[in-house]
Amino acid sequence: MAFQLPPLPYANDALEPYIDTATMEIHHGRHHKAYVDNLNKAIAGTPLETLELVPLISNLAAVPDAIRGPVRNNGGGHWNHSFFWQLLGPGKGGTPSGALAEAIHAAFGDFDTFKTKFEAAGIGRFGSGWAWLLVSEGKLHIGSTPNQDNPLMGKEISGVVGHPILAVDVWEHAYYLRYQNKRADYLKAWWNVVNWDFVSSQFAAAR
Ligand code: MN
């Protein structure tokens, strides 16, 4: 069973004005679709075709040298974007509550300090990549990865440790049409569409 592009959980225009319709159409319909198509192409005719996505990208050492790069980039791209769409939603934003809010306060002092540090991780990622909020041993920390690498790939590959509960895409394709080179403005606007209920569910599962 080949991997498939999951439908967006909302309409392309649902995240306006923070993320524009054209960006969503291209980001989901072309960029994410290309990761899915290229992942399927890379593993076609190999025993890896029978694996689910998470086991596949969590054990890249088991992927043959010849296709490890394409599986890393496109498998990572497929997982990262599938996760990212669920983290967002129309009419969201605001602040987290409950156990997640407590953990953010414990790790960062207060919510605004957390936001500033998370934005800094996104701004500081040179070129293309992602910023992450991660859980390890019940505690929160922030990390970032280049390209389509992600924490599931392990520390040796991704450079970060922990279970991801929040992520932001800082590739230019995620923001360029509306924000051009102003990544910091995109990151500030992005908080308005974060679905904290979903992030909380990921935090509960990770603990
Ligand atoms: Mn992207």
mmCIF file of C-alpha atoms and ligand atoms in Angstrom:
data_model
loop_
_atom_site.group_PDB
_atom_site.id
_atom_site.type_symbol
_atom_site.label_atom_id
_atom_site.label_comp_id
_atom_site.label_asym_id
_atom_site.label_seq_id
_atom_site.Cartn_x
_atom_site.Cartn_y
_atom_site.Cartn_z
ATOM 1 C CA MET A 1 0.000 0.000 0.000
ATOM 2 C CA ALA A 2 1.660 3.191 -1.159
ATOM 3 C CA PHE A 3 1.726 6.246 1.096
ATOM 4 C CA GLN A 4 -1.013 8.777 0.444
ATOM 5 C CA LEU A 5 -1.387 12.516 0.863
ATOM 6 C CA PRO A 6 -3.736 13.017 3.835
ATOM 7 C CA PRO A 7 -6.487 15.581 3.264
ATOM 8 C CA LEU A 8 -6.113 18.883 5.078
ATOM 9 C CA PRO A 9 -8.321 18.837 8.209
ATOM 10 C CA TYR A 10 -9.760 22.261 7.157
ATOM 11 C CA ALA A 11 -10.193 24.296 3.970
ATOM 12 C CA ASN A 12 -7.228 25.923 2.227
ATOM 13 C CA ASP A 13 -8.540 29.361 3.187
ATOM 14 C CA ALA A 14 -9.317 28.468 6.822
ATOM 15 C CA LEU A 15 -6.107 29.899 8.278
ATOM 16 C CA GLU A 16 -6.474 33.354 6.687
ATOM 17 C CA PRO A 17 -5.224 35.966 7.280
ATOM 18 C CA TYR A 18 -2.309 34.387 9.150
ATOM 19 C CA ILE A 19 -1.519 31.771 6.508
ATOM 20 C CA ASP A 20 -2.855 32.646 3.079
ATOM 21 C CA THR A 21 -4.911 30.415 0.789
ATOM 22 C CA ALA A 22 -2.366 30.241 -2.036
ATOM 23 C CA THR A 23 0.376 29.196 0.360
ATOM 24 C CA MET A 24 -1.825 26.422 1.761
ATOM 25 C CA GLU A 25 -2.805 25.188 -1.719
ATOM 26 C CA ILE A 26 0.811 24.996 -2.853
ATOM 27 C CA HIS A 27 2.247 23.816 0.469
ATOM 28 C CA HIS A 28 -0.190 20.941 0.920
ATOM 29 C CA GLY A 29 -1.176 20.165 -2.660
ATOM 30 C CA ARG A 30 2.264 20.394 -4.247
ATOM 31 C CA HIS A 31 5.075 20.338 -1.659
ATOM 32 C CA HIS A 32 3.583 17.738 0.690
ATOM 33 C CA LYS A 33 2.287 15.736 -2.289
ATOM 34 C CA ALA A 34 5.783 15.719 -3.797
ATOM 35 C CA TYR A 35 7.240 14.271 -0.570
ATOM 36 C CA VAL A 36 4.632 11.488 -0.657
ATOM 37 C CA ASP A 37 5.162 10.770 -4.363
ATOM 38 C CA ASN A 38 8.951 10.793 -4.082
ATOM 39 C CA LEU A 39 8.884 8.575 -0.990
ATOM 40 C CA ASN A 40 6.744 6.040 -2.856
ATOM 41 C CA LYS A 41 9.120 6.211 -5.816
ATOM 42 C CA ALA A 42 12.158 5.641 -3.588
ATOM 43 C CA ILE A 43 10.815 2.498 -1.898
ATOM 44 C CA ALA A 44 8.946 1.016 -4.873
ATOM 45 C CA GLY A 45 9.877 -2.626 -5.385
ATOM 46 C CA THR A 46 11.797 -2.893 -2.088
ATOM 47 C CA PRO A 47 10.794 -4.723 1.128
ATOM 48 C CA LEU A 48 10.378 -1.270 2.744
ATOM 49 C CA GLU A 49 7.083 -0.927 0.887
ATOM 50 C CA THR A 50 5.358 -2.919 3.626
ATOM 51 C CA LEU A 51 6.464 -0.626 6.477
ATOM 52 C CA GLU A 52 4.365 2.075 8.097
ATOM 53 C CA LEU A 53 5.825 5.585 8.022
ATOM 54 C CA VAL A 54 6.997 5.862 11.641
ATOM 55 C CA PRO A 55 8.964 2.579 11.724
ATOM 56 C CA LEU A 56 10.458 3.487 8.341
ATOM 57 C CA ILE A 57 11.851 6.888 9.367
ATOM 58 C CA SER A 58 12.694 5.790 12.915
ATOM 59 C CA ASN A 59 15.212 3.248 11.635
ATOM 60 C CA LEU A 60 16.991 4.843 8.687
ATOM 61 C CA ALA A 61 20.041 2.676 9.407
ATOM 62 C CA ALA A 62 18.034 -0.244 8.029
ATOM 63 C CA VAL A 63 17.390 1.563 4.743
ATOM 64 C CA PRO A 64 19.811 0.642 1.930
ATOM 65 C CA ASP A 65 22.501 3.273 1.219
ATOM 66 C CA ALA A 66 21.193 3.915 -2.281
ATOM 67 C CA ILE A 67 17.807 5.177 -1.104
ATOM 68 C CA ARG A 68 18.550 6.357 2.451
ATOM 69 C CA GLY A 69 18.807 10.010 1.391
ATOM 70 C CA PRO A 70 15.499 10.084 -0.489
ATOM 71 C CA VAL A 71 13.735 8.162 2.314
ATOM 72 C CA ARG A 72 15.150 10.547 4.926
ATOM 73 C CA ASN A 73 14.129 13.686 3.014
ATOM 74 C CA ASN A 74 10.773 12.554 1.674
ATOM 75 C CA GLY A 75 9.747 10.295 4.560
ATOM 76 C CA GLY A 76 10.648 13.106 6.930
ATOM 77 C CA GLY A 77 8.766 15.566 4.747
ATOM 78 C CA HIS A 78 5.663 13.359 4.722
ATOM 79 C CA TRP A 79 5.654 12.862 8.504
ATOM 80 C CA ASN A 80 6.497 16.483 9.344
ATOM 81 C CA HIS A 81 3.739 17.931 7.170
ATOM 82 C CA SER A 82 1.126 15.366 8.261
ATOM 83 C CA PHE A 83 1.906 16.431 11.848
ATOM 84 C CA PHE A 84 2.032 20.152 11.048
ATOM 85 C CA TRP A 85 -1.486 20.337 9.513
ATOM 86 C CA GLN A 86 -2.979 18.798 12.640
ATOM 87 C CA LEU A 87 -1.220 21.332 14.862
ATOM 88 C CA LEU A 88 -3.123 24.171 13.211
ATOM 89 C CA GLY A 89 -6.733 25.169 12.840
ATOM 90 C CA PRO A 90 -9.109 28.061 12.245
ATOM 91 C CA GLY A 91 -10.237 29.994 15.309
ATOM 92 C CA LYS A 92 -7.408 28.587 17.409
ATOM 93 C CA GLY A 93 -4.459 30.338 19.015
ATOM 94 C CA GLY A 94 -4.737 31.689 22.531
ATOM 95 C CA THR A 95 -2.860 29.965 25.302
ATOM 96 C CA PRO A 96 -2.455 26.353 26.405
ATOM 97 C CA SER A 97 -4.128 25.143 29.593
ATOM 98 C CA GLY A 98 -3.881 22.334 32.128
ATOM 99 C CA ALA A 99 -0.844 20.089 32.355
ATOM 100 C CA LEU A 100 0.732 21.529 29.213
ATOM 101 C CA ALA A 101 0.517 25.097 30.546
ATOM 102 C CA GLU A 102 2.080 23.940 33.813
ATOM 103 C CA ALA A 103 4.922 22.196 31.982
ATOM 104 C CA ILE A 104 5.590 25.296 29.855
ATOM 105 C CA HIS A 105 5.738 27.442 32.976
ATOM 106 C CA ALA A 106 8.039 24.940 34.685
ATOM 107 C CA ALA A 107 10.431 24.784 31.726
ATOM 108 C CA PHE A 108 10.431 28.388 30.497
ATOM 109 C CA GLY A 109 9.060 30.560 33.307
ATOM 110 C CA ASP A 110 6.053 31.906 31.450
ATOM 111 C CA PHE A 111 4.234 31.549 28.141
ATOM 112 C CA ASP A 112 5.680 34.693 26.536
ATOM 113 C CA THR A 113 9.234 33.586 27.321
ATOM 114 C CA PHE A 114 8.460 30.202 25.762
ATOM 115 C CA LYS A 115 7.095 31.898 22.628
ATOM 116 C CA THR A 116 10.165 34.102 22.308
ATOM 117 C CA LYS A 117 12.509 31.119 22.636
ATOM 118 C CA PHE A 118 10.498 29.010 20.194
ATOM 119 C CA GLU A 119 10.468 31.844 17.647
ATOM 120 C CA ALA A 120 14.226 32.249 18.143
ATOM 121 C CA ALA A 121 14.729 28.563 17.305
ATOM 122 C CA GLY A 122 12.815 29.090 14.054
ATOM 123 C CA ILE A 123 14.576 32.327 13.180
ATOM 124 C CA GLY A 124 17.963 30.836 14.019
ATOM 125 C CA ARG A 125 17.571 27.835 11.716
ATOM 126 C CA PHE A 126 19.712 28.877 8.736
ATOM 127 C CA GLY A 127 18.119 27.911 5.427
ATOM 128 C CA SER A 128 15.276 25.403 5.615
ATOM 129 C CA GLY A 129 14.045 23.331 8.515
ATOM 130 C CA TRP A 130 11.822 23.080 11.547
ATOM 131 C CA ALA A 131 11.616 24.217 15.171
ATOM 132 C CA TRP A 132 10.266 21.706 17.693
ATOM 133 C CA LEU A 133 8.816 21.558 21.176
ATOM 134 C CA LEU A 134 9.933 18.229 22.593
ATOM 135 C CA VAL A 135 9.195 16.102 25.644
ATOM 136 C CA SER A 136 11.877 13.999 27.237
ATOM 137 C CA GLU A 137 11.637 12.462 30.684
ATOM 138 C CA GLY A 138 8.423 14.403 31.211
ATOM 139 C CA LYS A 139 10.068 17.784 30.633
ATOM 140 C CA LEU A 140 9.794 20.233 27.753
ATOM 141 C CA HIS A 141 12.605 21.653 25.665
ATOM 142 C CA ILE A 142 13.043 23.364 22.303
ATOM 143 C CA GLY A 143 15.108 22.148 19.372
ATOM 144 C CA SER A 144 15.471 22.620 15.643
ATOM 145 C CA THR A 145 16.408 20.455 12.675
ATOM 146 C CA PRO A 146 17.548 21.209 9.120
ATOM 147 C CA ASN A 147 15.701 20.214 5.946
ATOM 148 C CA GLN A 148 13.045 17.541 6.667
ATOM 149 C CA ASP A 149 14.909 15.847 9.504
ATOM 150 C CA ASN A 150 12.829 15.185 12.598
ATOM 151 C CA PRO A 151 13.228 13.876 16.156
ATOM 152 C CA LEU A 152 11.865 10.437 15.245
ATOM 153 C CA MET A 153 15.052 9.828 13.264
ATOM 154 C CA GLY A 154 17.094 9.787 16.466
ATOM 155 C CA LYS A 155 19.804 12.021 17.858
ATOM 156 C CA GLU A 156 22.606 10.888 15.525
ATOM 157 C CA ILE A 157 20.681 12.020 12.482
ATOM 158 C CA SER A 158 18.474 14.835 13.746
ATOM 159 C CA GLY A 159 20.640 16.262 16.521
ATOM 160 C CA VAL A 160 17.625 16.484 18.862
ATOM 161 C CA VAL A 161 16.114 14.199 21.480
ATOM 162 C CA GLY A 162 12.540 13.758 22.623
ATOM 163 C CA HIS A 163 8.991 13.240 21.494
ATOM 164 C CA PRO A 164 7.692 16.137 19.354
ATOM 165 C CA ILE A 165 4.453 17.810 20.449
ATOM 166 C CA LEU A 166 4.640 21.069 18.459
ATOM 167 C CA ALA A 167 6.503 22.035 15.297
ATOM 168 C CA VAL A 168 6.764 24.951 12.942
ATOM 169 C CA ASP A 169 7.862 24.743 9.331
ATOM 170 C CA VAL A 170 10.377 27.505 8.546
ATOM 171 C CA TRP A 171 11.002 26.565 4.922
ATOM 172 C CA GLU A 172 10.384 29.638 2.743
ATOM 173 C CA HIS A 173 7.606 27.702 0.964
ATOM 174 C CA ALA A 174 5.647 27.903 4.250
ATOM 175 C CA TYR A 175 5.496 31.713 4.310
ATOM 176 C CA TYR A 176 7.117 33.447 1.333
ATOM 177 C CA LEU A 177 3.981 34.466 -0.609
ATOM 178 C CA ARG A 178 2.563 36.501 2.266
ATOM 179 C CA TYR A 179 5.630 37.340 4.341
ATOM 180 C CA GLN A 180 8.452 37.282 1.747
ATOM 181 C CA ASN A 181 11.750 37.201 3.661
ATOM 182 C CA LYS A 182 10.174 38.188 6.997
ATOM 183 C CA ARG A 183 10.276 34.835 8.755
ATOM 184 C CA ALA A 184 9.919 36.524 12.160
ATOM 185 C CA ASP A 185 6.582 38.073 11.118
ATOM 186 C CA TYR A 186 5.306 34.671 9.933
ATOM 187 C CA LEU A 187 6.300 33.087 13.233
ATOM 188 C CA LYS A 188 4.517 35.785 15.241
ATOM 189 C CA ALA A 189 1.335 35.392 13.156
ATOM 190 C CA TRP A 190 1.530 31.584 13.282
ATOM 191 C CA TRP A 191 0.645 31.471 16.999
ATOM 192 C CA ASN A 192 -2.872 32.620 16.039
ATOM 193 C CA VAL A 193 -3.624 29.274 14.381
ATOM 194 C CA VAL A 194 -1.948 26.850 16.798
ATOM 195 C CA ASN A 195 -4.393 24.197 18.022
ATOM 196 C CA TRP A 196 -3.415 23.871 21.682
ATOM 197 C CA ASP A 197 -5.956 21.092 22.260
ATOM 198 C CA PHE A 198 -4.060 18.954 19.776
ATOM 199 C CA VAL A 199 -0.703 19.919 21.288
ATOM 200 C CA SER A 200 -2.048 18.991 24.739
ATOM 201 C CA SER A 201 -3.163 15.592 23.439
ATOM 202 C CA GLN A 202 0.340 15.007 22.085
ATOM 203 C CA PHE A 203 1.838 16.053 25.424
ATOM 204 C CA ALA A 204 -0.413 13.633 27.297
ATOM 205 C CA ALA A 205 0.522 10.804 24.929
ATOM 206 C CA ALA A 206 4.239 11.605 25.167
ATOM 207 C CA ARG A 207 4.219 11.458 28.958
HETATM 208 MN MN MN B 1 6.753 22.642 4.275
#
